[in-house]
mmCIF file of C-alpha atoms in Angstrom:
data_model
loop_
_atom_site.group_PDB
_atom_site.id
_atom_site.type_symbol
_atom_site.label_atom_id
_atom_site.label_comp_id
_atom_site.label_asym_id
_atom_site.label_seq_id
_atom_site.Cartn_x
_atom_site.Cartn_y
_atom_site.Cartn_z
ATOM 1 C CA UNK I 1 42.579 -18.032 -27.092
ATOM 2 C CA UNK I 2 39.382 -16.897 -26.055
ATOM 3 C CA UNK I 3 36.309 -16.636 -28.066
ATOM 4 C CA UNK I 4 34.687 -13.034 -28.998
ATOM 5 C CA UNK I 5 30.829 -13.164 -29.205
ATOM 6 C CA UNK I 6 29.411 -11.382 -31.847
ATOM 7 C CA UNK I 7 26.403 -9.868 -33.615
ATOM 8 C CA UNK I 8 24.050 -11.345 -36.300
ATOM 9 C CA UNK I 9 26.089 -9.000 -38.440
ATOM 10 C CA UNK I 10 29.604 -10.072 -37.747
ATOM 11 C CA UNK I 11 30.194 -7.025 -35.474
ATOM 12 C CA UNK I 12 32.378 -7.751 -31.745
ATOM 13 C CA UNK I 13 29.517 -7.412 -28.980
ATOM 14 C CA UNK I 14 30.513 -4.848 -26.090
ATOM 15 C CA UNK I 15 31.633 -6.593 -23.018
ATOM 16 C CA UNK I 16 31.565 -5.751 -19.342
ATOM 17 C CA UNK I 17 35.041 -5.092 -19.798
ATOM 18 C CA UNK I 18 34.359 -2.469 -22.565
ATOM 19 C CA UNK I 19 31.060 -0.506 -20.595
ATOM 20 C CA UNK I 20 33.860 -0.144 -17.720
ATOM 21 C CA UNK I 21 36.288 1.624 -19.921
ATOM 22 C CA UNK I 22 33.714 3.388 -21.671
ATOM 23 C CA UNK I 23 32.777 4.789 -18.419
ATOM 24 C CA UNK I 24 35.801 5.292 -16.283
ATOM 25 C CA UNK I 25 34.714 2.694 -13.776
ATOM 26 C CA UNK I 26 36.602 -0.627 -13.023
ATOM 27 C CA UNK I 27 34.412 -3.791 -13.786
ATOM 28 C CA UNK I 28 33.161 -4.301 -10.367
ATOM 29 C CA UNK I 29 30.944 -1.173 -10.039
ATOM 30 C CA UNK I 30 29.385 -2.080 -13.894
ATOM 31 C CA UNK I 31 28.483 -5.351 -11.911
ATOM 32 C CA UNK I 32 26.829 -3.909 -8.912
ATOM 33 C CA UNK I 33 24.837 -1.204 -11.238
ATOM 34 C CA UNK I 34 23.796 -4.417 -13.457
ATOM 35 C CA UNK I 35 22.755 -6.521 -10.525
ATOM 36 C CA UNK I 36 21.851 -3.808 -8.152
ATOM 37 C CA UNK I 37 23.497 -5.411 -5.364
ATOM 38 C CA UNK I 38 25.365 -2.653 -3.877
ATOM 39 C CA UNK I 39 24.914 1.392 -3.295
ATOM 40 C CA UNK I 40 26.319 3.155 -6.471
ATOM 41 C CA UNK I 41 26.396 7.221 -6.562
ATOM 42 C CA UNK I 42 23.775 8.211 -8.219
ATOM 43 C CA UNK I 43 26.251 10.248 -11.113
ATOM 44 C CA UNK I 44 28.498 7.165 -11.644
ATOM 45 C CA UNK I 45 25.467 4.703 -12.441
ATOM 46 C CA UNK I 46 24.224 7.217 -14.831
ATOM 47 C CA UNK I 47 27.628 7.023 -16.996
ATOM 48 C CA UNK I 48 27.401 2.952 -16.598
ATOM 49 C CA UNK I 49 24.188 3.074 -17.964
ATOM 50 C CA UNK I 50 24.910 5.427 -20.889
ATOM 51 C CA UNK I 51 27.705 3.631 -21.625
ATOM 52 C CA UNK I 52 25.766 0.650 -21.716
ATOM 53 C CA UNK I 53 23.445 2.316 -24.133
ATOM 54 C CA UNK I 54 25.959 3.810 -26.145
ATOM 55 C CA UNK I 55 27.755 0.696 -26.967
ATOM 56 C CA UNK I 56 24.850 -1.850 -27.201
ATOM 57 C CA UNK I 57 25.487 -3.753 -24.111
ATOM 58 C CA UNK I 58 23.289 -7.112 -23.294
ATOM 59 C CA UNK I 59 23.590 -8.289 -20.216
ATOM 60 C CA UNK I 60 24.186 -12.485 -20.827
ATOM 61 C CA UNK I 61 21.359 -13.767 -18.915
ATOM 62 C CA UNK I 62 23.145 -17.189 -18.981
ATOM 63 C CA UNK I 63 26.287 -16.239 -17.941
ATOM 64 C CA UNK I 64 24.546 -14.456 -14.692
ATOM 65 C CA UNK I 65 22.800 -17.500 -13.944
ATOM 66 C CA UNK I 66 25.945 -19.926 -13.819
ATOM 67 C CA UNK I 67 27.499 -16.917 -11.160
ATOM 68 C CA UNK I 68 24.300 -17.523 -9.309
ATOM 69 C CA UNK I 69 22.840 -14.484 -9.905
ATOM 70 C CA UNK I 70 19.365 -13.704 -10.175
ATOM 71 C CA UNK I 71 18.241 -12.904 -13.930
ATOM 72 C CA UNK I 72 15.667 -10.777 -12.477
ATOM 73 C CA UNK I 73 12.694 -13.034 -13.533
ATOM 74 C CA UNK I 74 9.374 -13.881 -11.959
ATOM 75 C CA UNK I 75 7.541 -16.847 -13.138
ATOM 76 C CA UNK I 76 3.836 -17.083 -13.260
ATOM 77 C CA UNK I 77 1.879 -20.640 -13.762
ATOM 78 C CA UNK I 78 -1.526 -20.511 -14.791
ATOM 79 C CA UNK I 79 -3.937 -23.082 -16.294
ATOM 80 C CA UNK I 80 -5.317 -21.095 -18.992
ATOM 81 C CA UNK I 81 -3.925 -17.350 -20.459
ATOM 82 C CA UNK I 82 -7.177 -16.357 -22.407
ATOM 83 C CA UNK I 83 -9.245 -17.251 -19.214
ATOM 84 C CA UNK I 84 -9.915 -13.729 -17.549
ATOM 85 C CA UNK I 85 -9.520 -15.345 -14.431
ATOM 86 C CA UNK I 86 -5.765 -15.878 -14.661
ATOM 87 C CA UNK I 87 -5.281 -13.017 -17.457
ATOM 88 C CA UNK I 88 -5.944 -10.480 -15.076
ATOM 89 C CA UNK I 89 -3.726 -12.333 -12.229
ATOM 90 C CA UNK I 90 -1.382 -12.075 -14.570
ATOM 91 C CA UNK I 91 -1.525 -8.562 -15.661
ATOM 92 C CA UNK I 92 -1.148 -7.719 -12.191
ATOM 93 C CA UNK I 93 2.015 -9.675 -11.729
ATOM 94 C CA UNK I 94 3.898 -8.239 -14.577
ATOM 95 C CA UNK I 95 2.934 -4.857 -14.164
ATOM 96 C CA UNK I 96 4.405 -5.185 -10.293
ATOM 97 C CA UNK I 97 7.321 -7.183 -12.014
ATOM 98 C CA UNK I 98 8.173 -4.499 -14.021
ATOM 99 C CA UNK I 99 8.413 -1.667 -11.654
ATOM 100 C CA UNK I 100 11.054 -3.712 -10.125
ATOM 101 C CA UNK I 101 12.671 -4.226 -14.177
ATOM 102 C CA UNK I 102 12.271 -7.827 -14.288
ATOM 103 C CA UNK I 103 10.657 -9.805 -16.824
ATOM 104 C CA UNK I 104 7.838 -12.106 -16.480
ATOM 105 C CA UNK I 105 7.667 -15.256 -17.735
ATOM 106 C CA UNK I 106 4.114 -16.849 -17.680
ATOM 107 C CA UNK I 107 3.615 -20.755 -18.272
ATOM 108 C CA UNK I 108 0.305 -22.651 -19.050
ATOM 109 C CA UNK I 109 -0.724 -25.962 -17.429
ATOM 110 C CA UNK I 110 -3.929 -26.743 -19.477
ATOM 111 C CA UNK I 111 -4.506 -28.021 -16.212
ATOM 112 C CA UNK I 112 -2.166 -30.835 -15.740
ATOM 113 C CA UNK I 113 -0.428 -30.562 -12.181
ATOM 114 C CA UNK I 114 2.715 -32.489 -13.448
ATOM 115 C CA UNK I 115 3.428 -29.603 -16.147
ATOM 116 C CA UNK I 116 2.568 -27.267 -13.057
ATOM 117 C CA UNK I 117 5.703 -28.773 -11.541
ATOM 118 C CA UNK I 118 8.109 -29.304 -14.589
ATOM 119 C CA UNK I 119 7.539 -25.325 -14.830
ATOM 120 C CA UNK I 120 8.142 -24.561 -11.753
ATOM 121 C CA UNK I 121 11.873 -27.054 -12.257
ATOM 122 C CA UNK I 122 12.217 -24.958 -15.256
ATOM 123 C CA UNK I 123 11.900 -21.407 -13.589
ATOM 124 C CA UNK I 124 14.320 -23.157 -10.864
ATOM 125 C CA UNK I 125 16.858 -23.677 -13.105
ATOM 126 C CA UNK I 126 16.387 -19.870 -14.399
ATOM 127 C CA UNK I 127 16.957 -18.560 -11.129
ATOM 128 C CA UNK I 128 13.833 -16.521 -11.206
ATOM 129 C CA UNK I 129 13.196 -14.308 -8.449
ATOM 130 C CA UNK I 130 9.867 -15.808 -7.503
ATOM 131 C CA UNK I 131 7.184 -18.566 -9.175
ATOM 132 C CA UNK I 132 4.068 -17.853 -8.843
ATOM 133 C CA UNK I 133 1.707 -20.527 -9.125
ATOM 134 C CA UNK I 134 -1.856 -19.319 -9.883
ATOM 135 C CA UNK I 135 -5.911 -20.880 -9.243
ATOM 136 C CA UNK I 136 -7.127 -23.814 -7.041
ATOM 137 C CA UNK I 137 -5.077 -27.523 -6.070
ATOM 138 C CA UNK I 138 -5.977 -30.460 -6.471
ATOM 139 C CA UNK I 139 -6.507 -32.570 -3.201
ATOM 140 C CA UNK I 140 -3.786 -35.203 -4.180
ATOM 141 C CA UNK I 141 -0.882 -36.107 -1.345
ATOM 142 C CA UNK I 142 1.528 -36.931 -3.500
ATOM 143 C CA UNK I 143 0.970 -33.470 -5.444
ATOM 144 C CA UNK I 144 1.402 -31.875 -2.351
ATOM 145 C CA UNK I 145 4.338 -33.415 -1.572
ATOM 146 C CA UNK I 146 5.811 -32.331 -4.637
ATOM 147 C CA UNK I 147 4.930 -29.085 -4.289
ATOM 148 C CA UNK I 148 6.020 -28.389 -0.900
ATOM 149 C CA UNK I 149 9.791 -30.303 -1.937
ATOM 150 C CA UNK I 150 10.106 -27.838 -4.701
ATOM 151 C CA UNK I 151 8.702 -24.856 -2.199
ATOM 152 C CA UNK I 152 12.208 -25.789 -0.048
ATOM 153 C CA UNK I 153 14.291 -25.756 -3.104
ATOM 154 C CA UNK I 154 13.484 -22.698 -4.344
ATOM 155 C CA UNK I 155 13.910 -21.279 -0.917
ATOM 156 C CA UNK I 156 17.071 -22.762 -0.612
ATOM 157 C CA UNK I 157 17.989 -20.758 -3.616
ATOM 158 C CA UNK I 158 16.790 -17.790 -2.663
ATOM 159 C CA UNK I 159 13.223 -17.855 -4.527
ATOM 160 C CA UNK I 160 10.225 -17.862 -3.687
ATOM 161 C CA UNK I 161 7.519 -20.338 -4.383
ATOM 162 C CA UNK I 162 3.987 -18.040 -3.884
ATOM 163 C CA UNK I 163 0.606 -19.556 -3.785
ATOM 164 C CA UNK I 164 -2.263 -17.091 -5.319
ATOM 165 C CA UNK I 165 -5.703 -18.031 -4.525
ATOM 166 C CA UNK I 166 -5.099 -20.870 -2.974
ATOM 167 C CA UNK I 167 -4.236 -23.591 0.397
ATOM 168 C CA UNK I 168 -1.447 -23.191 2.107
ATOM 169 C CA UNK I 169 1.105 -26.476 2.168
ATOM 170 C CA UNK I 170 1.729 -26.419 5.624
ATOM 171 C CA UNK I 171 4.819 -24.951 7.998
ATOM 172 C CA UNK I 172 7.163 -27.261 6.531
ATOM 173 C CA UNK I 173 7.018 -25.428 3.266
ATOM 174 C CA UNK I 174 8.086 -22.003 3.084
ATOM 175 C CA UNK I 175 6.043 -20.647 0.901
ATOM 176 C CA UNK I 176 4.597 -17.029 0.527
ATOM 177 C CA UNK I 177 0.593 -17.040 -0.160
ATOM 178 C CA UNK I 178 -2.048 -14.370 -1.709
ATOM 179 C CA UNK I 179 -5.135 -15.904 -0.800
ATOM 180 C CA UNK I 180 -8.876 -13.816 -1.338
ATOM 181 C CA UNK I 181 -12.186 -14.751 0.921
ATOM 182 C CA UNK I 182 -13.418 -17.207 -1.435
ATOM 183 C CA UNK I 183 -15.857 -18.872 0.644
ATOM 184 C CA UNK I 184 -17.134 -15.882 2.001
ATOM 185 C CA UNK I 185 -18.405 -14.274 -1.258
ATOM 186 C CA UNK I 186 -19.877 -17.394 -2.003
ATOM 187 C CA UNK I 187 -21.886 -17.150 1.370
ATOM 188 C CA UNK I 188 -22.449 -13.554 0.651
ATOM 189 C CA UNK I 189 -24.125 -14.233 -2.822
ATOM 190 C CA UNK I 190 -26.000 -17.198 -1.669
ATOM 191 C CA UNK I 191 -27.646 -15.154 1.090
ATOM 192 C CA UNK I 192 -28.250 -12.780 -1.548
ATOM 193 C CA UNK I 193 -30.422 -15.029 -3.433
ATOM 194 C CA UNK I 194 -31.880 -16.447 0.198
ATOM 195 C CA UNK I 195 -33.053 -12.747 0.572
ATOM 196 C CA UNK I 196 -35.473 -12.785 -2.460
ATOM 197 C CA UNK I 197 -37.021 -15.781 -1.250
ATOM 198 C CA UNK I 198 -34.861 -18.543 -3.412
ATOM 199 C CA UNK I 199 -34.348 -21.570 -1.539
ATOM 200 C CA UNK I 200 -34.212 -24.383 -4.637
ATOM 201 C CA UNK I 201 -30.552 -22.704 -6.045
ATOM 202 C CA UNK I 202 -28.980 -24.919 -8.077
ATOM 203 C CA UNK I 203 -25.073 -24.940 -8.132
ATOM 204 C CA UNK I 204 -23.377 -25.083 -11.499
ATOM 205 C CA UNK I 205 -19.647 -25.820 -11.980
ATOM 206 C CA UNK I 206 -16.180 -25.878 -10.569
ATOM 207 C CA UNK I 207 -14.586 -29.409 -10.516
ATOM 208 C CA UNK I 208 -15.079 -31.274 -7.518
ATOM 209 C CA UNK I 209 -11.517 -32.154 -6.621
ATOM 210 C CA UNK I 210 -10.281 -28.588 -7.122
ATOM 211 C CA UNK I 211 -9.750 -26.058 -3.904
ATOM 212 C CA UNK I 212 -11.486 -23.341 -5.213
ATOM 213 C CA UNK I 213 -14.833 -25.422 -5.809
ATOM 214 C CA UNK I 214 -14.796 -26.833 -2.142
ATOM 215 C CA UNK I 215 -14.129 -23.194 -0.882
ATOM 216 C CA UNK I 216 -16.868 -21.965 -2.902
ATOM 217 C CA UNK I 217 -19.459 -24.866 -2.383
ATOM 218 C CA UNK I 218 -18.931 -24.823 1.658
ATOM 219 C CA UNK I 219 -19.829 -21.105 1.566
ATOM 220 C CA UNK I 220 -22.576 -21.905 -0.842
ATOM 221 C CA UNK I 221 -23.845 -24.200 1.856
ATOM 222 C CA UNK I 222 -23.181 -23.018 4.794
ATOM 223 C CA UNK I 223 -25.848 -19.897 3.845
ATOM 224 C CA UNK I 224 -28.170 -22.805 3.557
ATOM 225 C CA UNK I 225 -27.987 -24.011 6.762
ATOM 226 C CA UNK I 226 -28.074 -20.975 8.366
ATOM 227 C CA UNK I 227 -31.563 -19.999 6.846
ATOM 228 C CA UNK I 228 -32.570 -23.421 7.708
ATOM 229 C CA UNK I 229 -32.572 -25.247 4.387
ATOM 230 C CA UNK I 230 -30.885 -28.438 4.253
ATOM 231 C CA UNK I 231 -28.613 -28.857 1.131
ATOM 232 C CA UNK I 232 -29.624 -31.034 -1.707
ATOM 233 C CA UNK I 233 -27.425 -33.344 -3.201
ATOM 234 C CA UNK I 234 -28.977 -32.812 -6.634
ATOM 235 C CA UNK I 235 -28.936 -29.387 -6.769
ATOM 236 C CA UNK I 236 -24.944 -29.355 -6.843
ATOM 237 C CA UNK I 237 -24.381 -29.943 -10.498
ATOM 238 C CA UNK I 238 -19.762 -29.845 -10.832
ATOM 239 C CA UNK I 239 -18.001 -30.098 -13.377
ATOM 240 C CA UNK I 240 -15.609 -27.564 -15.890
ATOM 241 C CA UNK I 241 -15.259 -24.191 -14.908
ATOM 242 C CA UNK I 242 -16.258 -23.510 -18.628
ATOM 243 C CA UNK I 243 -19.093 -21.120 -20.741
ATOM 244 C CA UNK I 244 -19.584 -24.760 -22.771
ATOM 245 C CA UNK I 245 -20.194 -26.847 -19.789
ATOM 246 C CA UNK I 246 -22.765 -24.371 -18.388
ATOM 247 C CA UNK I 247 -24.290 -24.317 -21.769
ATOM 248 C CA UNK I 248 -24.311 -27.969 -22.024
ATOM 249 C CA UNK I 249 -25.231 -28.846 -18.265
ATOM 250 C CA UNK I 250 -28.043 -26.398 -18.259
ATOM 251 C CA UNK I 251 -30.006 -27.674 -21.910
ATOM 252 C CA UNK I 252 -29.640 -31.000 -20.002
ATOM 253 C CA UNK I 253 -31.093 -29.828 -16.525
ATOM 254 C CA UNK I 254 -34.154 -27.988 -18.199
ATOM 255 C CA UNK I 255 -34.733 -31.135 -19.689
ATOM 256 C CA UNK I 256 -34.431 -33.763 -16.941
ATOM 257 C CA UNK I 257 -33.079 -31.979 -14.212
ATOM 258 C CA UNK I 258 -34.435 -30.862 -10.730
ATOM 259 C CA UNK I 259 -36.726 -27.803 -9.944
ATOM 260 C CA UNK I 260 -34.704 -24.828 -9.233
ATOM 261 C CA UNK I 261 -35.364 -21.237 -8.789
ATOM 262 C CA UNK I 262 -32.244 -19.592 -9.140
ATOM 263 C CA UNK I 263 -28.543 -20.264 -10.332
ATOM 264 C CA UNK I 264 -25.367 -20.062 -8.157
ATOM 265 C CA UNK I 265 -22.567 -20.164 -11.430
ATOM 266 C CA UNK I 266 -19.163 -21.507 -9.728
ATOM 267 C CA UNK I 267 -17.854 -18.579 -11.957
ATOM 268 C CA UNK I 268 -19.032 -15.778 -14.657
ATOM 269 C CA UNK I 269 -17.708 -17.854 -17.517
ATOM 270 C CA UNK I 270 -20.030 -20.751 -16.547
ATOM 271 C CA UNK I 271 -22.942 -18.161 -15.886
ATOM 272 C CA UNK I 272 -22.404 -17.282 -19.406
ATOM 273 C CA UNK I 273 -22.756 -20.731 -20.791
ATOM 274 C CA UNK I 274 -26.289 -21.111 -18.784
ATOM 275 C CA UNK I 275 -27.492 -17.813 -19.460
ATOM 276 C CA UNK I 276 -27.151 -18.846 -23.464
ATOM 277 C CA UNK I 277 -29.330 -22.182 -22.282
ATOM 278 C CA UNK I 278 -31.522 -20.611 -20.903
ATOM 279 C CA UNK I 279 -32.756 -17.765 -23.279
ATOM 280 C CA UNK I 280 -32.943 -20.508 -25.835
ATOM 281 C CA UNK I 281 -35.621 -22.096 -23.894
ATOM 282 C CA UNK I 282 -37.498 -19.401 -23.281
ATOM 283 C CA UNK I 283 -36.566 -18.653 -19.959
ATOM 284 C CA UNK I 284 -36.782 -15.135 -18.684
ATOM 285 C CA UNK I 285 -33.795 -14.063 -16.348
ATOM 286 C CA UNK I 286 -34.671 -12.869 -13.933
ATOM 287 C CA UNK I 287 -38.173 -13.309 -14.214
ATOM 288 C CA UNK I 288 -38.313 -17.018 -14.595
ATOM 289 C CA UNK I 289 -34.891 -17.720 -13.083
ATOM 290 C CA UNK I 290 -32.370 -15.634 -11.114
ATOM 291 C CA UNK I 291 -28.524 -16.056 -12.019
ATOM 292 C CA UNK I 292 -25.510 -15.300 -10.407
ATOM 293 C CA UNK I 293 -21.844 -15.596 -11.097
ATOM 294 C CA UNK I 294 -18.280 -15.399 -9.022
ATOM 295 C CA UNK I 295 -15.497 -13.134 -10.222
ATOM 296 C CA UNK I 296 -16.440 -9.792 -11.567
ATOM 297 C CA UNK I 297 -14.984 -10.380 -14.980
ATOM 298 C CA UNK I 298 -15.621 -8.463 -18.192
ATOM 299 C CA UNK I 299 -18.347 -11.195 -19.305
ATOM 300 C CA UNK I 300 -20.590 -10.105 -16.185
ATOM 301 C CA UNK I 301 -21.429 -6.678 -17.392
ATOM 302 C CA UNK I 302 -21.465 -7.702 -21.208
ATOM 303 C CA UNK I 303 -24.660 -10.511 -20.134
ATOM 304 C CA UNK I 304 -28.142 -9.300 -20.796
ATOM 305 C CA UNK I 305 -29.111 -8.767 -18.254
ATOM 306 C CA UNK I 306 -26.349 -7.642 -16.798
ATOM 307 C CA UNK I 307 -24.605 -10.027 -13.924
ATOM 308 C CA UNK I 308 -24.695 -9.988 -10.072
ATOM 309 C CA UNK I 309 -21.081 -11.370 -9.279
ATOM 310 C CA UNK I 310 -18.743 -11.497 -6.432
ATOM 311 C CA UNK I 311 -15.931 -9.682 -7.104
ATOM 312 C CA UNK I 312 -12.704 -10.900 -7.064
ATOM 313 C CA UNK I 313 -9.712 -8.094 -6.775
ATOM 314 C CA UNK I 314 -7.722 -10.799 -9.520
ATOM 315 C CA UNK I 315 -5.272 -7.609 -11.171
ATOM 316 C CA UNK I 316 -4.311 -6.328 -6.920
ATOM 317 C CA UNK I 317 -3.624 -10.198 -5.943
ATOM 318 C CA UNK I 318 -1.197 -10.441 -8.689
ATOM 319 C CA UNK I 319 0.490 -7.134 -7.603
ATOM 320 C CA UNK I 320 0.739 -8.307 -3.964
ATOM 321 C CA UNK I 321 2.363 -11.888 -5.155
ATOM 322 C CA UNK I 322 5.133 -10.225 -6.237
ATOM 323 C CA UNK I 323 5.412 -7.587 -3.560
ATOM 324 C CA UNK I 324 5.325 -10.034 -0.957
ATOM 325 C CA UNK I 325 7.816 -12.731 -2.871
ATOM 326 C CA UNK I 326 10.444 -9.743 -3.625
ATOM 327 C CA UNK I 327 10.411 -8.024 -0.271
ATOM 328 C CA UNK I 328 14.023 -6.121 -1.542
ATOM 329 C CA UNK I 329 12.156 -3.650 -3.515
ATOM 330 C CA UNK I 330 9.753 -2.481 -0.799
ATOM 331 C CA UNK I 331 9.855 1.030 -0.637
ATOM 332 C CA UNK I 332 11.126 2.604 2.490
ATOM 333 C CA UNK I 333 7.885 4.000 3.827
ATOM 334 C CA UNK I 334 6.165 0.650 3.435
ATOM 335 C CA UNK I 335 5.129 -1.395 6.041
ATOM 336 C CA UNK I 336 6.870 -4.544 5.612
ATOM 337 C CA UNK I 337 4.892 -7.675 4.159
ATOM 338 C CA UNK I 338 4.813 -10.746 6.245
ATOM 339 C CA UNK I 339 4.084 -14.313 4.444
ATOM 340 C CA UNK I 340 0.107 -14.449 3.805
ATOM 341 C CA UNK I 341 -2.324 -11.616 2.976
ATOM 342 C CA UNK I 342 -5.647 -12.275 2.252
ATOM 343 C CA UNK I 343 -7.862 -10.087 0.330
ATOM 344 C CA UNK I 344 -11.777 -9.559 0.763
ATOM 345 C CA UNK I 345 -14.223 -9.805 -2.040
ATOM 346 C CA UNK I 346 -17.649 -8.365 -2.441
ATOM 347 C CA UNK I 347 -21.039 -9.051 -4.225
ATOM 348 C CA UNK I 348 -21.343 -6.621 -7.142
ATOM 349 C CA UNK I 349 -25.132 -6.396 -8.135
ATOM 350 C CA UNK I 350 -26.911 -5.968 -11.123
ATOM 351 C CA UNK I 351 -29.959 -6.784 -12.908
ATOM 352 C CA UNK I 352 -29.929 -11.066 -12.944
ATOM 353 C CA UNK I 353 -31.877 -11.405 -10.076
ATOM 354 C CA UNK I 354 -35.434 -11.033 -9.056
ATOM 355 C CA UNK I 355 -37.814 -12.050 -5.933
ATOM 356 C CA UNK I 356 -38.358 -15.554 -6.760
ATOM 357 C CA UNK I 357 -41.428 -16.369 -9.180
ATOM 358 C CA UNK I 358 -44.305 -18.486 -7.725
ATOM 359 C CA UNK I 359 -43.872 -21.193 -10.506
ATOM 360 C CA UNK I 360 -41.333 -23.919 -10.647
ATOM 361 C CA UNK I 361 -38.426 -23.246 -13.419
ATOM 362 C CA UNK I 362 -38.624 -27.628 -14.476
ATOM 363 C CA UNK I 363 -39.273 -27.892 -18.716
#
C-alpha cells in the first residue's frame, strides 16, 4: 500500500492527481502547466493554477528531479556575498531568475576553488537550469581541467556552466561567458592619471595569480608604455582585494615604501583601506596624492573625497548570465543570444584626483 504524504499537522497533502480532478484536466496537462513544457490554453492553465492554489499544492522538487526534470533553479558561486562586487552580480542574477520563476541558489567559496567545484557537483545533482560561477580564476591546469570536465557534464544534462567576468576554458568546454572590458578600464584610468602629469602610480591589490589582477595590471601597464614610462617592479604592490590590506599595505609603504604620486586601487574596497592610511598620515587626497579605484561600488561615492572609479555594469552582467544560459525564455522580439557577450566599462570621475604636486609623497 502506498504511502500518503502529509502536513506538519497530520492533514493528506494534495497530489497531482487531486489538482487534476480539482480542475477537470487529466494529469498530463497539470504536468505540462507545472513544467511549462508544452502549449496549454491560456483558460485551462488558469483553472490548474487555481486549483493548485486552492488546495495547497507543492510541487516535490525531489520527485521532479529523479524524472529528470529541471527544478527550475539557477546556481550562482561567488567568493564572498557581503562583497559588493559579487552582491550586485548577484542581485542581477536573481532578479533575471525570477522573471523566468526560478529560484536562485547562491553558494560562497571564501575563495577556495575546490568548494567552487563541489558546488557546482552539488547544483549538478539539483538539476539547476544554469551555474553561474562568478569573479576571476586562478591560473592552475589542473583547476581548469576540472572546470571544463564539469562544463561537459552539465551540458550533457542540459545546463549550463556560465563564466561571469572571467577567461574562457577553451572550445572543448561548452560553456556560456559574460565577460566586461576589464583591462581596458584599467588602461582608461591609468591614462587618466598619465593626463595630470602622474607617472610614479603605485598599484595596490588584486592577488597575483587571479585573472582579474593580470587583466587589470596589463591594462595598468600597457598605458605606461604607451606614454613612454617603463613599468616599475616596485610600484606593483598585490595582494587581497581587501579595505584591510590597503589599509595595512599603505601605513607600510608611507613608511618604507617607494615614491609615488598617485594610487591605482585594484578595486574601490582596497581604495578604501588606503584612503583611511593615508588621512591618518596627514596626507591630503588629492592634493598630496591622487587615488583611484575599479568598480563603481557604493564605497566610491561614500569616500571623502569622493572616488574616480571605473565602472563596472556588475547588476546588467548578472542579468545577461542568465539570459544567455536560459535561452527558452527569450522573448519573441529578442534577438537571440549567442555564447559570449562582453560588456564595456567606463571611468566615472570625481574629486580624488588632482594635477600631480611638485613634491614627492615618501614619509
Amino acid at each position: 500500500m502506498r504511502r500518503q504524504s502529509t502536513t506538519a499537522d497530520g492533514q493528506r497533502r494534495a497530489t497531482v492527481t487531486d489538482v487534476a480532478r480539482r480542475a477537470g484536466v487529466s494529469t498530463a496537462t497539470v504536468s505540462r502547466v507545472l513544467n511549462r513544457n508544452y502549449p496549454v490554453a491560456e483558460a485551462t492553465r488558469e483553472r490548474v493554477e487555481s486549483a493548485m492554489r486552492e488546495l495547497g499544492y507543492v510541487v516535490n522538487a525531489h520527485a521532479r528531479a529523479l524524472a529528470g526534470v529541471s527544478n527550475r533553479t539557477v546556481g550562482i558561486i561567488v567568493n564572498e556575498v557581503i562583497d559588493p562586487f559579487y552582491a550586485y552580480i548577484a542581485r542581477g542574477v536573481e532578479r533575471e531568475a525570477a522573471l523566468g520563476g526560478r529560484l536562485c541558489l547562491v553558494c560562497c567559496t571564501q575563495g577556495d576553488p575546490q568548494r567552487e567545484l563541489a558546488f557546482i557537483d552539488l547544483m549538478h545533482e539539483r538539476r539547476a537550469d544554469a551555474v553561474i560561477v562568478v569573479g576571476g580564476s586562478l591560473a592552475d591546469r589542473g583547476y581548469t581541467s576540472e572546470l571544463a570536465r564539469r562544463a561537459r557534464e552539465l551540458d550533457a544534462g542540459g545546463s549550463k556552466l556560465v563564466l561571469c567576468g572571467r577567461p574562457p576554458l577553451g572550445e572543448q568546454a561548452p560553456t556560456v561567458a559574460v565577460e566586461y572590458d576589464n583591462e581596458g578600464g584599467a588602461f582608461a584610468i591609468t591614462d587618466h592619471l598619465l593626463t595630470q602629469g602622474h607617472e610614479r602610480i603605485l598599484y595596490l591589490g588584486g592577488p597575483p595569480k587571479l585573472s582579474t589582477t593580470r587583466d587589470r595590471l596589463a591594462g595598468h601597464q600597457r598605458a605606461l608604455r604607451l606614454r613612454g614610462i617603463v613599468p616599475a617592479p616596485e610600484l606593483v604592490q598585490s595582494g587581497a582585494f581587501s579595505r584591510s590590506f590597503g589599509y595595512r599595505r599603505m601605513v607600510e609603504l608611507l613608511r618604507d615604501g617607494p615614491d609615488f604620486t598617485a594610487v591605482f586601487a585594484a578595486n574601490d574596497m582596497v581604495a578604501a583601506g588606503a584612503a583611511q592610511a593615508l588621512e591618518e598620515a596627514g596626507v591630503q587626497i588629492p592634493k598630496d596624492v591622487s587615488l583611484v579605484g575599479y568598480d563603481d561600488i557604493p564605497v566610491a561615492q561614500e569616500l571623502r573625497p569622493r572616488l574616480t572609479t571605473v565602472h563596472v555594469p556588475l547588476e546588467e552582467m548578472g542579468r545577461q548570465a542568465v539570459r544567455l544560459a536560459v535561452t527558452g525564455d527569450e522573448d519573441d522580439w529578442r534577438e537571440p543570444t549567442t555564447g559570449a557577450l562582453r560588456l564595456g566599462t567606463h571611468i566615472v570621475v570625481r574629486d580624488s584626483v588632482a594635477p600631480r604636486p611638485g613634491r614627492p609623497t615618501r614619509m
